[in-house]
CSV table of C-alpha atoms in Angstrom, one decimal:
chain,number,residue,atom,x,y,z
A,271,UNK,CA,18.2,-30.9,-37.8
A,272,UNK,CA,20.0,-28.4,-36.6
A,273,UNK,CA,19.6,-26.1,-39.3
A,274,UNK,CA,16.1,-26.5,-39.1
A,275,UNK,CA,16.2,-25.6,-35.3
A,276,UNK,CA,18.2,-22.7,-36.2
A,277,UNK,CA,15.9,-21.5,-38.9
A,278,UNK,CA,12.9,-22.0,-36.8
A,279,UNK,CA,14.8,-19.8,-33.7
A,280,UNK,CA,15.2,-16.9,-36.4
A,281,UNK,CA,12.3,-17.1,-37.9
A,282,UNK,CA,10.4,-16.8,-34.1
A,283,UNK,CA,12.9,-14.1,-33.2
A,284,UNK,CA,12.2,-12.3,-36.6
A,285,UNK,CA,8.3,-12.5,-35.8
A,286,UNK,CA,8.4,-11.4,-32.3
A,287,UNK,CA,10.8,-8.1,-33.3
A,288,UNK,CA,8.1,-7.4,-36.3
A,289,UNK,CA,5.7,-7.8,-33.9
A,290,UNK,CA,6.9,-5.6,-31.3
A,291,UNK,CA,7.4,-3.2,-34.2
A,292,UNK,CA,4.1,-3.3,-35.4
A,293,UNK,CA,2.6,-3.1,-32.1
A,294,UNK,CA,4.4,0.1,-31.3
A,295,UNK,CA,3.7,1.9,-34.4
A,296,UNK,CA,0.2,1.2,-33.6
A,297,UNK,CA,0.5,2.1,-30.6
A,298,UNK,CA,2.1,5.4,-30.7
A,299,UNK,CA,-0.2,6.3,-33.8
A,300,UNK,CA,-3.3,5.7,-31.2
A,301,UNK,CA,-1.6,7.9,-28.8
A,302,UNK,CA,-1.3,11.0,-30.9
A,303,UNK,CA,-5.1,10.4,-32.0
A,304,UNK,CA,-5.8,10.3,-28.3
A,305,UNK,CA,-4.6,13.6,-27.0
A,306,UNK,CA,-6.9,15.6,-24.3
A,307,UNK,CA,-9.2,18.0,-26.5
A,308,UNK,CA,-8.1,20.6,-24.8
A,309,UNK,CA,-5.0,22.8,-26.2
A,310,UNK,CA,-1.6,21.4,-25.2
A,311,UNK,CA,-3.5,18.7,-23.5
A,312,UNK,CA,-1.6,15.9,-22.0
A,313,UNK,CA,-2.9,12.6,-21.2
A,314,UNK,CA,-1.6,11.1,-18.0
A,315,UNK,CA,-2.4,7.6,-17.2
A,316,UNK,CA,-2.7,6.2,-13.4
A,317,UNK,CA,-2.2,2.5,-13.0
A,318,UNK,CA,-4.3,1.9,-9.6
A,319,UNK,CA,-6.5,-1.5,-10.4
A,320,UNK,CA,-8.3,-1.0,-7.0
A,321,UNK,CA,-8.6,2.6,-7.2
A,322,UNK,CA,-12.3,1.9,-5.0
A,323,UNK,CA,-10.6,0.2,-2.2
A,324,UNK,CA,-10.9,2.9,0.3
A,325,UNK,CA,-7.0,2.4,1.8
A,326,UNK,CA,-4.1,4.4,2.5
A,327,UNK,CA,-2.8,3.9,-0.9
A,328,UNK,CA,-5.8,5.4,-2.3
A,329,UNK,CA,-5.4,8.3,-0.4
A,330,UNK,CA,-2.4,8.8,-2.4
A,331,UNK,CA,-4.2,8.2,-5.8
A,332,UNK,CA,-6.9,11.0,-4.9
A,333,UNK,CA,-4.4,13.4,-3.7
A,334,UNK,CA,-2.0,12.9,-6.5
A,335,UNK,CA,-4.9,13.3,-9.3
A,336,UNK,CA,-6.2,16.2,-7.1
A,337,UNK,CA,-2.4,17.9,-7.2
A,338,UNK,CA,-2.3,17.3,-11.1
A,339,UNK,CA,-5.5,18.8,-11.8
A,340,UNK,CA,-4.7,21.8,-9.7
A,341,UNK,CA,-0.9,22.2,-11.3
A,342,UNK,CA,-2.1,21.2,-14.8
A,343,UNK,CA,-5.4,22.1,-15.6
A,344,UNK,CA,-5.1,21.6,-19.5
A,345,UNK,CA,-4.4,17.7,-18.8
A,346,UNK,CA,-6.6,14.9,-18.6
A,347,UNK,CA,-6.2,12.2,-16.0
A,348,UNK,CA,-6.5,8.4,-16.7
A,349,UNK,CA,-7.0,6.0,-14.3
A,350,UNK,CA,-6.9,2.2,-15.0
A,351,UNK,CA,-8.8,0.7,-12.8
A,352,UNK,CA,-10.0,-3.1,-12.6
A,353,UNK,CA,-13.4,-1.9,-10.6
A,354,UNK,CA,-15.4,-2.8,-13.3
A,355,UNK,CA,-18.9,-2.7,-10.7
A,356,UNK,CA,-18.3,0.4,-9.9
A,357,UNK,CA,-19.5,3.2,-11.9
A,358,UNK,CA,-17.1,6.6,-12.4
A,359,UNK,CA,-19.3,8.7,-10.4
A,360,UNK,CA,-19.5,6.4,-7.7
A,361,UNK,CA,-16.0,5.9,-7.4
A,362,UNK,CA,-15.5,9.9,-7.5
A,363,UNK,CA,-18.3,9.9,-4.3
A,364,UNK,CA,-16.5,7.1,-2.4
A,365,UNK,CA,-13.1,9.5,-2.4
A,366,UNK,CA,-15.1,12.2,-1.0
A,367,UNK,CA,-16.9,10.2,1.6
A,368,UNK,CA,-13.8,8.5,3.0
A,369,UNK,CA,-11.1,11.0,2.5
A,370,UNK,CA,-12.9,14.3,2.3
A,371,UNK,CA,-11.5,14.7,-1.3
A,372,UNK,CA,-13.6,16.1,-4.4
A,373,UNK,CA,-12.1,15.3,-7.9
A,374,UNK,CA,-12.9,17.3,-10.7
A,375,UNK,CA,-15.1,14.5,-12.5
A,376,UNK,CA,-14.7,16.7,-16.2
A,377,UNK,CA,-11.2,16.2,-16.5
A,378,UNK,CA,-10.9,12.7,-15.3
A,379,UNK,CA,-11.4,9.7,-17.7
A,380,UNK,CA,-11.8,6.3,-15.9
A,381,UNK,CA,-10.6,3.1,-18.0
A,382,UNK,CA,-12.0,-0.4,-17.0
A,383,UNK,CA,-9.7,-3.1,-17.2
A,384,UNK,CA,-11.2,-6.9,-17.3
A,385,UNK,CA,-8.4,-8.9,-16.7
A,386,UNK,CA,-7.9,-7.9,-12.9
A,387,UNK,CA,-8.1,-11.5,-11.7
A,388,UNK,CA,-4.6,-11.8,-13.5
A,389,UNK,CA,-2.8,-10.0,-10.2
A,390,UNK,CA,-4.8,-11.8,-7.9
A,391,UNK,CA,-2.4,-13.5,-5.2
A,392,UNK,CA,-5.2,-16.0,-4.9
A,393,UNK,CA,-4.4,-17.5,-8.2
A,394,UNK,CA,-0.8,-18.3,-7.6
A,395,UNK,CA,-0.5,-20.6,-4.6
A,396,UNK,CA,3.3,-21.0,-5.3
A,397,UNK,CA,5.6,-18.8,-7.0
A,398,UNK,CA,3.4,-16.0,-6.2
A,399,UNK,CA,5.5,-12.9,-6.4
A,400,UNK,CA,6.5,-14.1,-10.4
A,401,UNK,CA,3.0,-15.2,-11.3
A,402,UNK,CA,1.2,-11.8,-9.9
A,403,UNK,CA,4.3,-9.8,-11.6
A,404,UNK,CA,3.7,-11.4,-15.3
A,405,UNK,CA,-0.2,-11.2,-14.4
A,406,UNK,CA,0.2,-7.2,-14.0
A,407,UNK,CA,2.4,-7.5,-17.5
A,408,UNK,CA,-0.9,-9.1,-18.9
A,409,UNK,CA,-3.2,-6.2,-17.2
A,410,UNK,CA,-0.9,-3.3,-17.9
A,411,UNK,CA,-0.9,-4.5,-22.0
A,412,UNK,CA,-4.8,-4.1,-21.5
A,413,UNK,CA,-4.3,-0.9,-20.3
A,414,UNK,CA,-1.7,0.1,-22.8
A,415,UNK,CA,-4.1,-0.6,-25.8
A,416,UNK,CA,-7.0,0.6,-24.3
A,417,UNK,CA,-5.9,4.0,-23.9
A,418,UNK,CA,-2.0,4.6,-24.2
A,419,UNK,CA,-1.3,7.6,-22.5
A,420,UNK,CA,2.0,10.8,-22.7
A,421,UNK,CA,2.6,10.3,-19.0
A,422,UNK,CA,2.0,6.7,-16.9
A,423,UNK,CA,2.8,6.9,-13.4
A,424,UNK,CA,2.0,3.4,-11.4
A,425,UNK,CA,0.8,4.2,-8.2
A,426,UNK,CA,0.6,0.5,-6.9
A,427,UNK,CA,4.0,-1.1,-7.3
A,428,UNK,CA,3.3,-2.9,-10.3
A,429,UNK,CA,6.9,-2.3,-11.8
A,430,UNK,CA,6.8,-5.1,-14.5
A,431,UNK,CA,4.5,-2.9,-16.5
A,432,UNK,CA,7.0,0.0,-17.0
A,433,UNK,CA,8.7,-1.3,-19.5
A,434,UNK,CA,5.5,-1.9,-21.8
A,435,UNK,CA,4.8,1.8,-21.3
A,436,UNK,CA,7.8,3.1,-21.9
A,437,UNK,CA,9.0,1.1,-24.7
A,438,UNK,CA,5.5,0.3,-26.4
A,439,UNK,CA,4.1,3.5,-26.2
A,440,UNK,CA,7.0,5.6,-25.5
A,441,UNK,CA,5.5,6.8,-22.5
A,442,UNK,CA,7.2,8.8,-19.5
A,443,UNK,CA,7.2,6.4,-16.9
A,444,UNK,CA,6.9,7.4,-13.0
A,445,UNK,CA,6.1,5.7,-9.8
A,446,UNK,CA,5.0,5.9,-6.4
A,447,UNK,CA,6.4,3.3,-4.7
A,448,UNK,CA,4.6,2.3,-1.0
A,449,UNK,CA,7.0,-0.9,-0.6
A,450,UNK,CA,9.5,-2.8,-2.4
A,451,UNK,CA,7.7,-6.3,-3.8
A,452,UNK,CA,10.9,-7.7,-2.7
A,453,UNK,CA,13.1,-6.9,0.0
A,454,UNK,CA,16.6,-8.1,1.7
A,455,UNK,CA,14.4,-8.6,4.8
A,456,UNK,CA,12.4,-11.2,3.0
A,457,UNK,CA,15.9,-12.7,2.1
A,458,UNK,CA,17.0,-12.8,5.4
A,459,UNK,CA,14.0,-14.6,6.7
A,460,UNK,CA,13.9,-17.1,4.2
A,461,UNK,CA,17.7,-17.3,4.5
A,462,UNK,CA,17.1,-17.9,8.5
A,463,UNK,CA,14.0,-20.1,7.7
A,464,UNK,CA,11.6,-18.2,9.8
A,465,UNK,CA,8.0,-18.7,9.2
A,466,UNK,CA,5.8,-16.0,8.1
A,467,UNK,CA,2.8,-15.3,5.7
A,468,UNK,CA,5.2,-15.4,2.8
A,469,UNK,CA,7.5,-18.2,3.9
A,470,UNK,CA,5.3,-20.9,4.8
A,471,UNK,CA,6.1,-23.7,7.8
A,472,UNK,CA,6.8,-26.8,5.3
A,473,UNK,CA,9.3,-24.4,3.2
A,474,UNK,CA,11.1,-22.9,6.7
A,475,UNK,CA,11.7,-26.5,7.5
A,476,UNK,CA,13.1,-28.1,4.6
A,477,UNK,CA,16.7,-26.8,3.7
A,478,UNK,CA,16.8,-27.8,0.1
A,479,UNK,CA,13.0,-25.8,-0.2
A,480,UNK,CA,14.8,-22.8,1.2
A,481,UNK,CA,17.7,-23.0,-1.0
A,482,UNK,CA,15.2,-23.1,-3.9
A,483,UNK,CA,13.1,-20.0,-2.7
A,484,UNK,CA,16.3,-18.1,-1.8
A,485,UNK,CA,17.5,-18.8,-5.9
A,486,UNK,CA,14.2,-18.0,-6.7
A,487,UNK,CA,14.1,-14.6,-4.6
A,488,UNK,CA,17.6,-13.4,-5.7
A,489,UNK,CA,17.1,-13.9,-9.8
A,490,UNK,CA,13.6,-12.3,-9.0
A,491,UNK,CA,15.3,-9.3,-7.7
A,492,UNK,CA,17.4,-8.6,-10.6
A,493,UNK,CA,14.3,-8.7,-12.8
A,494,UNK,CA,13.0,-6.3,-10.5
A,495,UNK,CA,15.9,-4.0,-10.5
A,496,UNK,CA,15.8,-4.0,-14.6
A,497,UNK,CA,12.1,-3.4,-14.9
A,498,UNK,CA,12.2,-0.5,-11.5
A,499,UNK,CA,14.9,0.8,-14.1
A,500,UNK,CA,12.5,1.7,-16.8
A,501,UNK,CA,10.9,4.5,-14.1
A,502,UNK,CA,12.2,7.8,-15.0
A,503,UNK,CA,11.5,8.9,-11.6
A,504,UNK,CA,10.6,7.3,-8.5
A,505,UNK,CA,9.0,8.8,-5.5
A,506,UNK,CA,9.2,6.0,-2.4
A,507,UNK,CA,7.1,6.8,1.0
A,508,UNK,CA,9.3,6.3,3.5
A,509,UNK,CA,13.0,6.1,4.7
A,510,UNK,CA,12.8,1.9,4.9
A,511,UNK,CA,11.3,2.0,1.6
A,512,UNK,CA,13.7,4.7,-0.1
A,513,UNK,CA,16.7,2.5,1.9
A,514,UNK,CA,15.3,-0.8,0.3
A,515,UNK,CA,14.8,0.6,-3.2
A,516,UNK,CA,18.4,2.3,-3.0
A,517,UNK,CA,19.8,-1.6,-2.6
A,518,UNK,CA,17.8,-3.0,-4.9
A,519,UNK,CA,17.4,-0.6,-8.0
A,520,UNK,CA,20.5,1.4,-7.4
A,521,UNK,CA,18.9,4.9,-8.9
A,522,UNK,CA,19.8,7.5,-6.2
A,523,UNK,CA,19.4,10.2,-8.7
A,524,UNK,CA,15.7,9.3,-9.9
A,525,UNK,CA,14.4,8.5,-6.3
A,526,UNK,CA,12.6,11.0,-4.3
A,527,UNK,CA,10.9,10.7,-0.7
A,528,UNK,CA,7.5,11.7,-0.6
A,529,UNK,CA,5.6,10.9,2.2
A,530,UNK,CA,2.4,9.8,1.6
A,531,UNK,CA,-0.5,12.4,2.4
A,532,UNK,CA,-2.5,12.2,6.0
A,533,UNK,CA,-5.9,14.3,6.8
A,534,UNK,CA,-4.1,15.5,9.7
A,535,UNK,CA,-5.2,19.7,10.1
A,536,UNK,CA,-8.9,18.6,10.5
A,537,UNK,CA,-8.1,15.8,12.9
A,538,UNK,CA,-5.6,17.8,14.7
A,539,UNK,CA,-8.9,20.3,15.8
A,540,UNK,CA,-10.8,16.9,16.9
A,541,UNK,CA,-12.3,17.3,20.5
A,542,UNK,CA,-12.3,14.4,22.5
A,543,UNK,CA,-15.5,12.5,24.1
A,544,UNK,CA,-14.0,9.7,25.8
A,545,UNK,CA,-16.6,8.3,27.9
A,546,UNK,CA,-15.7,7.7,31.5
A,547,UNK,CA,-17.0,3.8,31.6
A,548,UNK,CA,-15.2,2.7,28.4
A,549,UNK,CA,-11.9,2.4,27.2
A,550,UNK,CA,-11.2,2.2,23.4
A,551,UNK,CA,-8.5,1.0,21.5
A,552,UNK,CA,-8.6,1.8,17.6
A,553,UNK,CA,-7.2,-0.3,15.1
A,554,UNK,CA,-7.4,1.2,11.4
A,555,UNK,CA,-6.1,-0.4,8.6
A,556,UNK,CA,-7.2,-3.1,5.6
A,557,UNK,CA,-7.9,-6.3,6.2
A,558,UNK,CA,-4.4,-8.0,4.7
A,559,UNK,CA,-2.3,-10.4,6.0
A,560,UNK,CA,0.7,-8.4,6.5
A,561,UNK,CA,-1.6,-6.2,9.1
A,562,UNK,CA,-1.4,-8.9,11.5
A,563,UNK,CA,-4.6,-8.2,12.9
A,564,UNK,CA,-3.9,-11.8,14.9
A,565,UNK,CA,-1.3,-10.1,16.9
A,566,UNK,CA,-3.6,-7.3,18.2
A,567,UNK,CA,-5.9,-10.0,19.5
A,568,UNK,CA,-3.5,-11.7,21.1
A,569,UNK,CA,-2.3,-8.4,22.8
A,570,UNK,CA,-5.9,-7.8,24.1
A,571,UNK,CA,-5.7,-11.6,25.2
A,572,UNK,CA,-2.3,-10.8,27.1
A,573,UNK,CA,-4.0,-7.4,28.7
A,574,UNK,CA,-6.6,-9.4,29.9
A,575,UNK,CA,-3.9,-11.5,32.1
A,576,UNK,CA,-2.4,-8.7,33.1
A,577,UNK,CA,-5.7,-7.6,34.4
A,578,UNK,CA,-6.7,-11.0,35.9
A,579,UNK,CA,-7.2,-9.1,39.5
A,580,UNK,CA,-9.2,-6.2,38.0
A,581,UNK,CA,-12.2,-7.3,36.1
A,582,UNK,CA,-13.9,-4.1,36.2
A,583,UNK,CA,-11.4,-2.4,34.4
A,584,UNK,CA,-10.9,-5.3,32.0
A,585,UNK,CA,-14.9,-5.1,31.3
A,586,UNK,CA,-14.8,-0.9,30.3
A,587,UNK,CA,-11.9,-2.1,27.7
A,588,UNK,CA,-12.9,-2.5,24.1
A,589,UNK,CA,-10.9,-2.8,20.8
A,590,UNK,CA,-12.1,-1.7,17.8
A,591,UNK,CA,-11.1,-2.9,14.7
A,592,UNK,CA,-12.0,-0.6,11.7
A,593,UNK,CA,-11.0,-1.9,8.1
A,594,UNK,CA,-11.8,-1.6,4.4
A,595,UNK,CA,-12.2,-5.2,2.0
A,596,UNK,CA,-11.3,-5.2,-1.1
A,597,UNK,CA,-12.1,-8.5,-2.3
A,598,UNK,CA,-13.5,-12.1,-1.0
A,599,UNK,CA,-10.0,-12.6,0.5
A,600,UNK,CA,-10.1,-9.9,2.4
A,601,UNK,CA,-13.5,-11.0,3.7
A,602,UNK,CA,-12.5,-14.4,4.3
A,603,UNK,CA,-9.6,-12.7,6.5
A,604,UNK,CA,-12.0,-10.9,8.5
A,605,UNK,CA,-14.1,-13.9,9.2
A,606,UNK,CA,-11.2,-15.7,10.3
A,607,UNK,CA,-10.4,-12.7,13.2
A,608,UNK,CA,-14.0,-12.8,14.2
A,609,UNK,CA,-13.7,-16.7,14.5
A,610,UNK,CA,-10.2,-16.2,16.6
A,611,UNK,CA,-12.0,-13.6,18.6
A,612,UNK,CA,-14.6,-16.2,20.0
A,613,UNK,CA,-11.8,-19.0,20.5
A,614,UNK,CA,-10.1,-16.2,23.0
A,615,UNK,CA,-13.3,-15.4,24.3
A,616,UNK,CA,-12.6,-11.7,23.8
A,617,UNK,CA,-16.3,-11.1,21.6
A,618,UNK,CA,-17.2,-8.7,24.7
A,619,UNK,CA,-14.2,-6.8,24.1
A,620,UNK,CA,-13.9,-6.6,20.5
A,621,UNK,CA,-15.8,-5.1,17.7
A,622,UNK,CA,-15.0,-5.2,13.9
A,623,UNK,CA,-16.0,-2.3,11.5
A,624,UNK,CA,-16.0,-3.2,7.9
A,625,UNK,CA,-15.9,0.0,5.3
A,626,UNK,CA,-17.2,2.7,7.6
A,627,UNK,CA,-18.0,6.0,6.0
A,628,UNK,CA,-15.4,8.9,6.8
A,629,UNK,CA,-17.9,10.6,9.6
A,630,UNK,CA,-18.0,7.6,11.5
A,631,UNK,CA,-14.6,7.1,11.7
A,632,UNK,CA,-14.1,10.7,13.1
A,633,UNK,CA,-16.7,9.6,15.7
A,634,UNK,CA,-14.5,6.4,16.8
A,635,UNK,CA,-11.4,9.1,16.7
A,636,UNK,CA,-12.8,11.4,19.0
A,637,UNK,CA,-14.2,8.4,21.6
A,638,UNK,CA,-10.8,6.4,21.5
A,639,UNK,CA,-7.9,6.6,24.2
A,640,UNK,CA,-5.3,4.3,22.1
A,641,UNK,CA,-4.3,3.6,18.7
A,642,UNK,CA,-2.6,0.1,17.8
A,643,UNK,CA,-0.8,-1.2,14.5
A,644,UNK,CA,0.9,-4.5,14.7
A,645,UNK,CA,2.3,-4.7,10.8
A,646,UNK,CA,6.4,-5.7,11.2
A,647,UNK,CA,7.8,-3.4,8.9
A,648,UNK,CA,5.0,-1.2,7.8
A,649,UNK,CA,6.4,0.7,4.7
A,650,UNK,CA,5.0,4.0,6.5
A,651,UNK,CA,1.7,3.8,8.5
A,652,UNK,CA,-1.0,6.3,7.1
A,653,UNK,CA,-3.2,5.0,9.9
A,654,UNK,CA,-0.5,5.8,12.6
A,655,UNK,CA,-0.3,9.4,12.0
A,656,UNK,CA,-3.7,10.1,11.1
A,657,UNK,CA,-4.6,8.4,15.1
A,658,UNK,CA,-1.6,10.6,16.6
A,659,UNK,CA,-3.2,13.8,14.7
A,660,UNK,CA,-6.5,12.7,16.2
A,661,UNK,CA,-4.8,12.7,20.0
A,662,UNK,CA,-4.8,9.0,19.9
A,663,UNK,CA,-1.7,7.5,21.6
A,664,UNK,CA,-0.1,4.9,19.6
A,665,UNK,CA,1.6,1.8,20.2
A,666,UNK,CA,3.0,0.7,16.5
A,667,UNK,CA,5.7,-2.3,15.5
A,668,UNK,CA,9.4,-1.6,16.2
A,669,UNK,CA,10.3,-1.7,12.6
A,670,UNK,CA,10.1,0.3,9.3
A,671,UNK,CA,8.3,3.4,8.9
A,672,UNK,CA,6.6,3.3,12.4
A,673,UNK,CA,10.7,3.3,13.5
A,674,UNK,CA,12.4,5.4,11.4
A,675,UNK,CA,10.0,8.2,10.6
A,676,UNK,CA,7.0,8.5,12.8
A,677,UNK,CA,7.2,7.5,16.5
A,678,UNK,CA,9.8,8.9,18.6
A,679,UNK,CA,9.9,7.0,22.1
A,680,UNK,CA,13.2,8.9,23.2
A,681,UNK,CA,12.4,10.5,26.8
A,682,UNK,CA,11.7,14.6,26.5
A,683,UNK,CA,10.7,14.3,22.8
A,684,UNK,CA,8.4,10.8,23.3
A,685,UNK,CA,5.6,10.8,20.9
A,686,UNK,CA,4.3,7.3,21.2
A,687,UNK,CA,5.5,3.7,22.3
A,688,UNK,CA,6.7,0.7,20.0
A,689,UNK,CA,6.3,-3.1,20.5
A,690,UNK,CA,7.4,-6.4,19.4
A,691,UNK,CA,5.3,-9.2,20.5
A,692,UNK,CA,2.0,-9.4,22.2
A,693,UNK,CA,3.3,-9.1,26.0
A,694,UNK,CA,4.9,-6.1,24.8
A,695,UNK,CA,1.8,-4.5,23.3
A,696,UNK,CA,0.0,-5.5,26.4
A,697,UNK,CA,2.5,-4.1,28.8
A,698,UNK,CA,2.3,-0.7,27.0
A,699,UNK,CA,-1.3,-0.3,26.9
A,700,UNK,CA,-1.5,-1.0,30.7
A,701,UNK,CA,1.0,1.1,30.9
A,702,UNK,CA,-1.1,4.1,28.9
A,703,UNK,CA,-4.4,3.1,30.8
A,704,UNK,CA,-2.9,2.8,34.6
A,705,UNK,CA,-0.9,6.7,33.4
A,706,UNK,CA,-3.9,8.0,31.4
A,707,UNK,CA,-3.8,11.4,33.1
A,708,UNK,CA,0.0,11.6,32.3
A,709,UNK,CA,-0.1,11.5,28.8
A,710,UNK,CA,-1.1,14.9,28.0
A,711,UNK,CA,2.4,15.6,26.9
A,712,UNK,CA,3.2,12.7,24.7
A,713,UNK,CA,-0.2,13.3,23.1
A,714,UNK,CA,0.5,16.8,22.3
A,715,UNK,CA,3.9,15.8,20.9
A,716,UNK,CA,2.6,13.2,18.8
A,717,UNK,CA,-0.2,16.1,17.4
A,718,UNK,CA,2.6,18.6,16.4
A,719,UNK,CA,5.0,15.8,15.3
A,720,UNK,CA,2.7,15.3,12.2
A,721,UNK,CA,2.5,18.6,10.2
A,722,UNK,CA,5.0,17.1,8.0
A,723,UNK,CA,3.0,14.1,6.8
A,724,UNK,CA,-0.2,16.9,5.6
A,725,UNK,CA,-1.9,16.4,2.5
A,726,UNK,CA,-0.2,19.8,1.5
A,727,UNK,CA,3.1,18.7,2.0
A,728,UNK,CA,2.6,15.6,-0.3
A,729,UNK,CA,1.2,17.5,-3.1
A,730,UNK,CA,4.2,19.6,-3.2
A,731,UNK,CA,6.7,17.3,-3.0
A,732,UNK,CA,4.4,14.7,-5.4
A,733,UNK,CA,4.2,17.9,-8.2
A,734,UNK,CA,8.3,18.6,-7.6
A,735,UNK,CA,9.3,15.0,-8.6
A,736,UNK,CA,6.8,14.2,-11.7
A,737,UNK,CA,7.7,17.5,-12.9
A,738,UNK,CA,10.5,15.8,-15.0
A,739,UNK,CA,8.1,13.7,-16.5
A,740,UNK,CA,6.1,17.0,-17.9
A,741,UNK,CA,9.3,18.6,-19.6
A,742,UNK,CA,9.4,18.1,-23.7
A,743,UNK,CA,5.8,16.9,-24.0
């Protein structure tokens, strides 16, 4: 029996090795046949399964594509996407409408992936991180088989795809990390048994489940480190993300801080058309759970309490929540926010605007007074930067990118406000409203501070980081 099991294991191991070698040889042969038709052409594959979503991550994608087209005109950019219900022309048109970024369609190829459901969080109610990571390998393998590239760049954080492209297709691998899949902050929250959107109440209350989840997170961290080290160049979008990636992956010589592109030049020139009878608080961000839109509604609820003696001023205040929805889960969250608005009796003071065109967003920037952002440990905060560039007085969460990179609250150099809970948000908003005429200095400081986050700065630093991937090809 022992000899039989040993023979079986050796046979399976041999079969796995032979399958790996056969698949690698087939992919390398296919890669050589798919070279860009132009002379010395290089195929640059960019893995972005939600390229049609319209969020900050998509601005990174399209700015990166434009930069690559300008710097390497003989190359072909291949975008791996799961947006099978959209055509290439409609995707590029949306990039133009939403971000004002024009892409040369002749040197872009879309590879449509049919297995995107493997990375949907809703399919993994338990062990979500592991499930999505394994799912990303399935999706990555589909992408690899359909079009093996010379260079592979992941712009959505699916690190478990890196070894597939590096070892199977021998592609050069780079990545742009918006936030680590797991972080020491997540470990601390579980260890301290704090309830959060990724740490359910029944887990936080149970010592055994907490211990099990900690063990799972620690094991996953080791796996995450191994796959992350397969990247040859690693771009991070903020100081917060950089600190965590260095802790998790320990790759100081591969890591480059590349702030995400923010549309600041045009926004800085916007003229405000604020209405005297309306005070608009603007929120811009996707309808994802980590964005914590309920905290914004709670803040407005607390603001109403603070203005209990001034009903006329309260009636002038409106929170406008602008966001994009990627899928059914996002629309469900939007519906929940609308229901919560009614539950708090805020429907006359809250407006939801979904998937708005860029021109309409500009009009909202012109008419708004205050910007609000409530995500805890936001990795960066493109919406915060753009709101500041447009002249809004920003109230953001005292954590992550807003705290470390964007918002300065020191006297003499203040360019915004920071808060942690609904009451503090409400107090800051009320302070801005009451002292609105004295906010010109903060507004000017905010607009002056955002130039380092421009699209031009991003493209320069992005091209510097990926230049190593183009050597010896």
